[in-house]
Amino acid sequence: TAALANKPSSISFEEAASLPMASLTALEAIKDVAKVSDGDQVVIHGAGGGVGSMAVQIAKAYGGHVTAVCNTKKVQKMKDIGADIVVDYTKEDFTKMDQKFDVIIDCGAYHSVWKMRKALKPTGHYVVIG
């Protein structure tokens, strides 16, 4: 296989240059820190951003059941990239849902640790990126 590929015309040079960093950051959070595995309930808070959208896809690849939290504009994108559930944070606060998660990947840390902790299972992992 080729070591290089052409940049898709649909993205800018800046976007193309950021993909490796966003991807590696998401991979480290999912694989190395949270150790996501088959059946884990994973929420990606800030899923609409670069790291978040990569984290959705990587968590799915590792067998996670993924809830993506994003704004209204990104809801369809999250469905398209494979999120099992999409929560629009402008309409609903995922930390107030009945569901508890094995893993929370927080891309931005917009909520307090205490608020996030309420959404975690007792043995869950909370990973902050950013």
PDB file of N, CA and C in Angstrom, residues 19-78:
ATOM      1  N   LEU A  19      -5.863  15.963  11.393  1.00  0.00           N
ATOM      2  CA  LEU A  19      -6.409  14.610  11.560  1.00  0.00           C
ATOM      3  C   LEU A  19      -5.501  13.659  12.333  1.00  0.00           C
ATOM      4  N   PRO A  20      -4.208  13.611  12.056  1.00  0.00           N
ATOM      5  CA  PRO A  20      -3.386  12.673  12.835  1.00  0.00           C
ATOM      6  C   PRO A  20      -3.393  12.984  14.331  1.00  0.00           C
ATOM      7  N   MET A  21      -3.320  14.250  14.704  1.00  0.00           N
ATOM      8  CA  MET A  21      -3.295  14.604  16.123  1.00  0.00           C
ATOM      9  C   MET A  21      -4.626  14.272  16.786  1.00  0.00           C
ATOM     10  N   ALA A  22      -5.732  14.634  16.144  1.00  0.00           N
ATOM     11  CA  ALA A  22      -7.047  14.332  16.698  1.00  0.00           C
ATOM     12  C   ALA A  22      -7.246  12.826  16.827  1.00  0.00           C
ATOM     13  N   SER A  23      -6.832  12.098  15.818  1.00  0.00           N
ATOM     14  CA  SER A  23      -6.995  10.641  15.825  1.00  0.00           C
ATOM     15  C   SER A  23      -6.171   9.981  16.919  1.00  0.00           C
ATOM     16  N   LEU A  24      -4.919  10.374  17.050  1.00  0.00           N
ATOM     17  CA  LEU A  24      -4.061   9.775  18.073  1.00  0.00           C
ATOM     18  C   LEU A  24      -4.514  10.130  19.486  1.00  0.00           C
ATOM     19  N   THR A  25      -4.997  11.354  19.670  1.00  0.00           N
ATOM     20  CA  THR A  25      -5.514  11.760  20.977  1.00  0.00           C
ATOM     21  C   THR A  25      -6.721  10.908  21.350  1.00  0.00           C
ATOM     22  N   ALA A  26      -7.635  10.732  20.404  1.00  0.00           N
ATOM     23  CA  ALA A  26      -8.826   9.913  20.647  1.00  0.00           C
ATOM     24  C   ALA A  26      -8.445   8.453  20.890  1.00  0.00           C
ATOM     25  N   LEU A  27      -7.525   7.934  20.100  1.00  0.00           N
ATOM     26  CA  LEU A  27      -7.096   6.545  20.252  1.00  0.00           C
ATOM     27  C   LEU A  27      -6.502   6.300  21.640  1.00  0.00           C
ATOM     28  N   GLU A  28      -5.652   7.200  22.080  1.00  0.00           N
ATOM     29  CA  GLU A  28      -5.046   7.039  23.404  1.00  0.00           C
ATOM     30  C   GLU A  28      -6.109   7.031  24.496  1.00  0.00           C
ATOM     31  N   ALA A  29      -7.088   7.935  24.403  1.00  0.00           N
ATOM     32  CA  ALA A  29      -8.153   8.002  25.409  1.00  0.00           C
ATOM     33  C   ALA A  29      -8.992   6.723  25.423  1.00  0.00           C
ATOM     34  N   ILE A  30      -9.360   6.234  24.255  1.00  0.00           N
ATOM     35  CA  ILE A  30     -10.240   5.071  24.140  1.00  0.00           C
ATOM     36  C   ILE A  30      -9.511   3.770  24.465  1.00  0.00           C
ATOM     37  N   LYS A  31      -8.356   3.571  23.857  1.00  0.00           N
ATOM     38  CA  LYS A  31      -7.642   2.292  23.959  1.00  0.00           C
ATOM     39  C   LYS A  31      -6.771   2.199  25.208  1.00  0.00           C
ATOM     40  N   ASP A  32      -5.948   3.212  25.425  1.00  0.00           N
ATOM     41  CA  ASP A  32      -4.934   3.121  26.473  1.00  0.00           C
ATOM     42  C   ASP A  32      -5.415   3.558  27.851  1.00  0.00           C
ATOM     43  N   VAL A  33      -6.226   4.599  27.905  1.00  0.00           N
ATOM     44  CA  VAL A  33      -6.656   5.111  29.211  1.00  0.00           C
ATOM     45  C   VAL A  33      -7.946   4.442  29.667  1.00  0.00           C
ATOM     46  N   ALA A  34      -9.009   4.535  28.876  1.00  0.00           N
ATOM     47  CA  ALA A  34     -10.310   3.974  29.281  1.00  0.00           C
ATOM     48  C   ALA A  34     -10.400   2.473  29.023  1.00  0.00           C
ATOM     49  N   LYS A  35      -9.598   1.971  28.112  1.00  0.00           N
ATOM     50  CA  LYS A  35      -9.596   0.549  27.767  1.00  0.00           C
ATOM     51  C   LYS A  35     -10.994   0.053  27.379  1.00  0.00           C
ATOM     52  N   VAL A  36     -11.618   0.762  26.441  1.00  0.00           N
ATOM     53  CA  VAL A  36     -12.960   0.414  25.971  1.00  0.00           C
ATOM     54  C   VAL A  36     -12.930  -0.975  25.349  1.00  0.00           C
ATOM     55  N   SER A  37     -13.952  -1.772  25.685  1.00  0.00           N
ATOM     56  CA  SER A  37     -14.059  -3.122  25.120  1.00  0.00           C
ATOM     57  C   SER A  37     -15.520  -3.417  24.788  1.00  0.00           C
ATOM     58  N   ASP A  38     -15.747  -4.592  24.235  1.00  0.00           N
ATOM     59  CA  ASP A  38     -17.084  -4.985  23.783  1.00  0.00           C
ATOM     60  C   ASP A  38     -18.154  -4.718  24.835  1.00  0.00           C
ATOM     61  N   GLY A  39     -19.194  -4.026  24.404  1.00  0.00           N
ATOM     62  CA  GLY A  39     -20.352  -3.800  25.249  1.00  0.00           C
ATOM     63  C   GLY A  39     -20.259  -2.627  26.206  1.00  0.00           C
ATOM     64  N   ASP A  40     -19.105  -2.001  26.321  1.00  0.00           N
ATOM     65  CA  ASP A  40     -18.991  -0.843  27.224  1.00  0.00           C
ATOM     66  C   ASP A  40     -19.927   0.267  26.779  1.00  0.00           C
ATOM     67  N   GLN A  41     -20.576   0.872  27.740  1.00  0.00           N
ATOM     68  CA  GLN A  41     -21.425   2.034  27.490  1.00  0.00           C
ATOM     69  C   GLN A  41     -20.527   3.264  27.558  1.00  0.00           C
ATOM     70  N   VAL A  42     -20.344   3.914  26.406  1.00  0.00           N
ATOM     71  CA  VAL A  42     -19.390   5.026  26.284  1.00  0.00           C
ATOM     72  C   VAL A  42     -20.132   6.281  25.875  1.00  0.00           C
ATOM     73  N   VAL A  43     -19.863   7.382  26.560  1.00  0.00           N
ATOM     74  CA  VAL A  43     -20.387   8.671  26.118  1.00  0.00           C
ATOM     75  C   VAL A  43     -19.208   9.541  25.712  1.00  0.00           C
ATOM     76  N   ILE A  44     -19.361  10.196  24.569  1.00  0.00           N
ATOM     77  CA  ILE A  44     -18.354  11.143  24.096  1.00  0.00           C
ATOM     78  C   ILE A  44     -18.983  12.520  24.202  1.00  0.00           C
ATOM     79  N   HIS A  45     -18.537  13.292  25.176  1.00  0.00           N
ATOM     80  CA  HIS A  45     -19.050  14.650  25.382  1.00  0.00           C
ATOM     81  C   HIS A  45     -18.166  15.593  24.581  1.00  0.00           C
ATOM     82  N   GLY A  46     -18.758  16.312  23.640  1.00  0.00           N
ATOM     83  CA  GLY A  46     -17.981  17.118  22.700  1.00  0.00           C
ATOM     84  C   GLY A  46     -17.687  16.313  21.453  1.00  0.00           C
ATOM     85  N   ALA A  47     -18.620  15.440  21.092  1.00  0.00           N
ATOM     86  CA  ALA A  47     -18.428  14.527  19.968  1.00  0.00           C
ATOM     87  C   ALA A  47     -18.356  15.231  18.618  1.00  0.00           C
ATOM     88  N   GLY A  48     -18.847  16.446  18.530  1.00  0.00           N
ATOM     89  CA  GLY A  48     -18.866  17.144  17.254  1.00  0.00           C
ATOM     90  C   GLY A  48     -17.545  17.738  16.827  1.00  0.00           C
ATOM     91  N   GLY A  49     -16.570  17.773  17.718  1.00  0.00           N
ATOM     92  CA  GLY A  49     -15.265  18.331  17.378  1.00  0.00           C
ATOM     93  C   GLY A  49     -14.353  17.297  16.749  1.00  0.00           C
ATOM     94  N   GLY A  50     -13.124  17.687  16.481  1.00  0.00           N
ATOM     95  CA  GLY A  50     -12.170  16.809  15.814  1.00  0.00           C
ATOM     96  C   GLY A  50     -11.842  15.566  16.613  1.00  0.00           C
ATOM     97  N   VAL A  51     -11.415  15.740  17.866  1.00  0.00           N
ATOM     98  CA  VAL A  51     -11.085  14.592  18.715  1.00  0.00           C
ATOM     99  C   VAL A  51     -12.354  13.793  19.010  1.00  0.00           C
ATOM    100  N   GLY A  52     -13.439  14.477  19.303  1.00  0.00           N
ATOM    101  CA  GLY A  52     -14.691  13.803  19.638  1.00  0.00           C
ATOM    102  C   GLY A  52     -15.226  12.938  18.520  1.00  0.00           C
ATOM    103  N   SER A  53     -15.203  13.457  17.301  1.00  0.00           N
ATOM    104  CA  SER A  53     -15.728  12.665  16.185  1.00  0.00           C
ATOM    105  C   SER A  53     -14.841  11.451  15.902  1.00  0.00           C
ATOM    106  N   MET A  54     -13.545  11.590  16.105  1.00  0.00           N
ATOM    107  CA  MET A  54     -12.662  10.433  15.965  1.00  0.00           C
ATOM    108  C   MET A  54     -12.910   9.442  17.109  1.00  0.00           C
ATOM    109  N   ALA A  55     -13.152   9.948  18.307  1.00  0.00           N
ATOM    110  CA  ALA A  55     -13.407   9.078  19.463  1.00  0.00           C
ATOM    111  C   ALA A  55     -14.676   8.253  19.270  1.00  0.00           C
ATOM    112  N   VAL A  56     -15.704   8.835  18.669  1.00  0.00           N
ATOM    113  CA  VAL A  56     -16.933   8.082  18.392  1.00  0.00           C
ATOM    114  C   VAL A  56     -16.603   6.866  17.539  1.00  0.00           C
ATOM    115  N   GLN A  57     -15.875   7.095  16.468  1.00  0.00           N
ATOM    116  CA  GLN A  57     -15.560   6.010  15.529  1.00  0.00           C
ATOM    117  C   GLN A  57     -14.623   4.970  16.140  1.00  0.00           C
ATOM    118  N   ILE A  58     -13.653   5.414  16.894  1.00  0.00           N
ATOM    119  CA  ILE A  58     -12.698   4.482  17.507  1.00  0.00           C
ATOM    120  C   ILE A  58     -13.380   3.666  18.601  1.00  0.00           C
ATOM    121  N   ALA A  59     -14.217   4.303  19.414  1.00  0.00           N
ATOM    122  CA  ALA A  59     -14.941   3.567  20.458  1.00  0.00           C
ATOM    123  C   ALA A  59     -15.848   2.506  19.844  1.00  0.00           C
ATOM    124  N   LYS A  60     -16.482   2.827  18.722  1.00  0.00           N
ATOM    125  CA  LYS A  60     -17.310   1.835  18.021  1.00  0.00           C
ATOM    126  C   LYS A  60     -16.443   0.673  17.539  1.00  0.00           C
ATOM    127  N   ALA A  61     -15.277   0.985  17.006  1.00  0.00           N
ATOM    128  CA  ALA A  61     -14.378  -0.057  16.506  1.00  0.00           C
ATOM    129  C   ALA A  61     -13.914  -0.994  17.619  1.00  0.00           C
ATOM    130  N   TYR A  62     -13.830  -0.490  18.845  1.00  0.00           N
ATOM    131  CA  TYR A  62     -13.443  -1.304  19.988  1.00  0.00           C
ATOM    132  C   TYR A  62     -14.629  -1.994  20.653  1.00  0.00           C
ATOM    133  N   GLY A  63     -15.813  -1.860  20.055  1.00  0.00           N
ATOM    134  CA  GLY A  63     -16.987  -2.579  20.547  1.00  0.00           C
ATOM    135  C   GLY A  63     -17.873  -1.813  21.501  1.00  0.00           C
ATOM    136  N   GLY A  64     -17.603  -0.535  21.680  1.00  0.00           N
ATOM    137  CA  GLY A  64     -18.421   0.259  22.591  1.00  0.00           C
ATOM    138  C   GLY A  64     -19.794   0.580  22.026  1.00  0.00           C
ATOM    139  N   HIS A  65     -20.751   0.755  22.929  1.00  0.00           N
ATOM    140  CA  HIS A  65     -22.078   1.274  22.581  1.00  0.00           C
ATOM    141  C   HIS A  65     -21.985   2.770  22.864  1.00  0.00           C
ATOM    142  N   VAL A  66     -21.974   3.584  21.805  1.00  0.00           N
ATOM    143  CA  VAL A  66     -21.564   4.983  21.918  1.00  0.00           C
ATOM    144  C   VAL A  66     -22.741   5.949  21.918  1.00  0.00           C
ATOM    145  N   THR A  67     -22.739   6.822  22.929  1.00  0.00           N
ATOM    146  CA  THR A  67     -23.639   7.962  22.992  1.00  0.00           C
ATOM    147  C   THR A  67     -22.805   9.196  22.688  1.00  0.00           C
ATOM    148  N   ALA A  68     -23.167   9.900  21.619  1.00  0.00           N
ATOM    149  CA  ALA A  68     -22.453  11.114  21.215  1.00  0.00           C
ATOM    150  C   ALA A  68     -23.230  12.328  21.700  1.00  0.00           C
ATOM    151  N   VAL A  69     -22.554  13.236  22.374  1.00  0.00           N
ATOM    152  CA  VAL A  69     -23.171  14.475  22.854  1.00  0.00           C
ATOM    153  C   VAL A  69     -22.602  15.623  22.023  1.00  0.00           C
ATOM    154  N   CYS A  70     -23.495  16.363  21.360  1.00  0.00           N
ATOM    155  CA  CYS A  70     -23.070  17.435  20.464  1.00  0.00           C
ATOM    156  C   CYS A  70     -24.181  18.474  20.354  1.00  0.00           C
ATOM    157  N   ASN A  71     -23.943  19.517  19.566  1.00  0.00           N
ATOM    158  CA  ASN A  71     -24.987  20.520  19.346  1.00  0.00           C
ATOM    159  C   ASN A  71     -25.883  20.102  18.178  1.00  0.00           C
ATOM    160  N   THR A  72     -26.939  20.850  17.988  1.00  0.00           N
ATOM    161  CA  THR A  72     -27.955  20.526  16.991  1.00  0.00           C
ATOM    162  C   THR A  72     -27.359  20.357  15.594  1.00  0.00           C
ATOM    163  N   LYS A  73     -26.420  21.207  15.241  1.00  0.00           N
ATOM    164  CA  LYS A  73     -25.847  21.174  13.890  1.00  0.00           C
ATOM    165  C   LYS A  73     -25.094  19.879  13.594  1.00  0.00           C
ATOM    166  N   LYS A  74     -24.616  19.193  14.619  1.00  0.00           N
ATOM    167  CA  LYS A  74     -23.783  18.002  14.423  1.00  0.00           C
ATOM    168  C   LYS A  74     -24.536  16.682  14.617  1.00  0.00           C
ATOM    169  N   VAL A  75     -25.826  16.732  14.942  1.00  0.00           N
ATOM    170  CA  VAL A  75     -26.582  15.510  15.232  1.00  0.00           C
ATOM    171  C   VAL A  75     -26.526  14.514  14.078  1.00  0.00           C
ATOM    172  N   GLN A  76     -26.804  14.956  12.877  1.00  0.00           N
ATOM    173  CA  GLN A  76     -26.816  14.039  11.737  1.00  0.00           C
ATOM    174  C   GLN A  76     -25.431  13.473  11.467  1.00  0.00           C
ATOM    175  N   LYS A  77     -24.396  14.299  11.606  1.00  0.00           N
ATOM    176  CA  LYS A  77     -23.025  13.817  11.406  1.00  0.00           C
ATOM    177  C   LYS A  77     -22.711  12.682  12.372  1.00  0.00           C
ATOM    178  N   MET A  78     -23.143  12.821  13.619  1.00  0.00           N
ATOM    179  CA  MET A  78     -22.868  11.780  14.611  1.00  0.00           C
ATOM    180  C   MET A  78     -23.571  10.476  14.246  1.00  0.00           C
TER     181      MET A  78
END
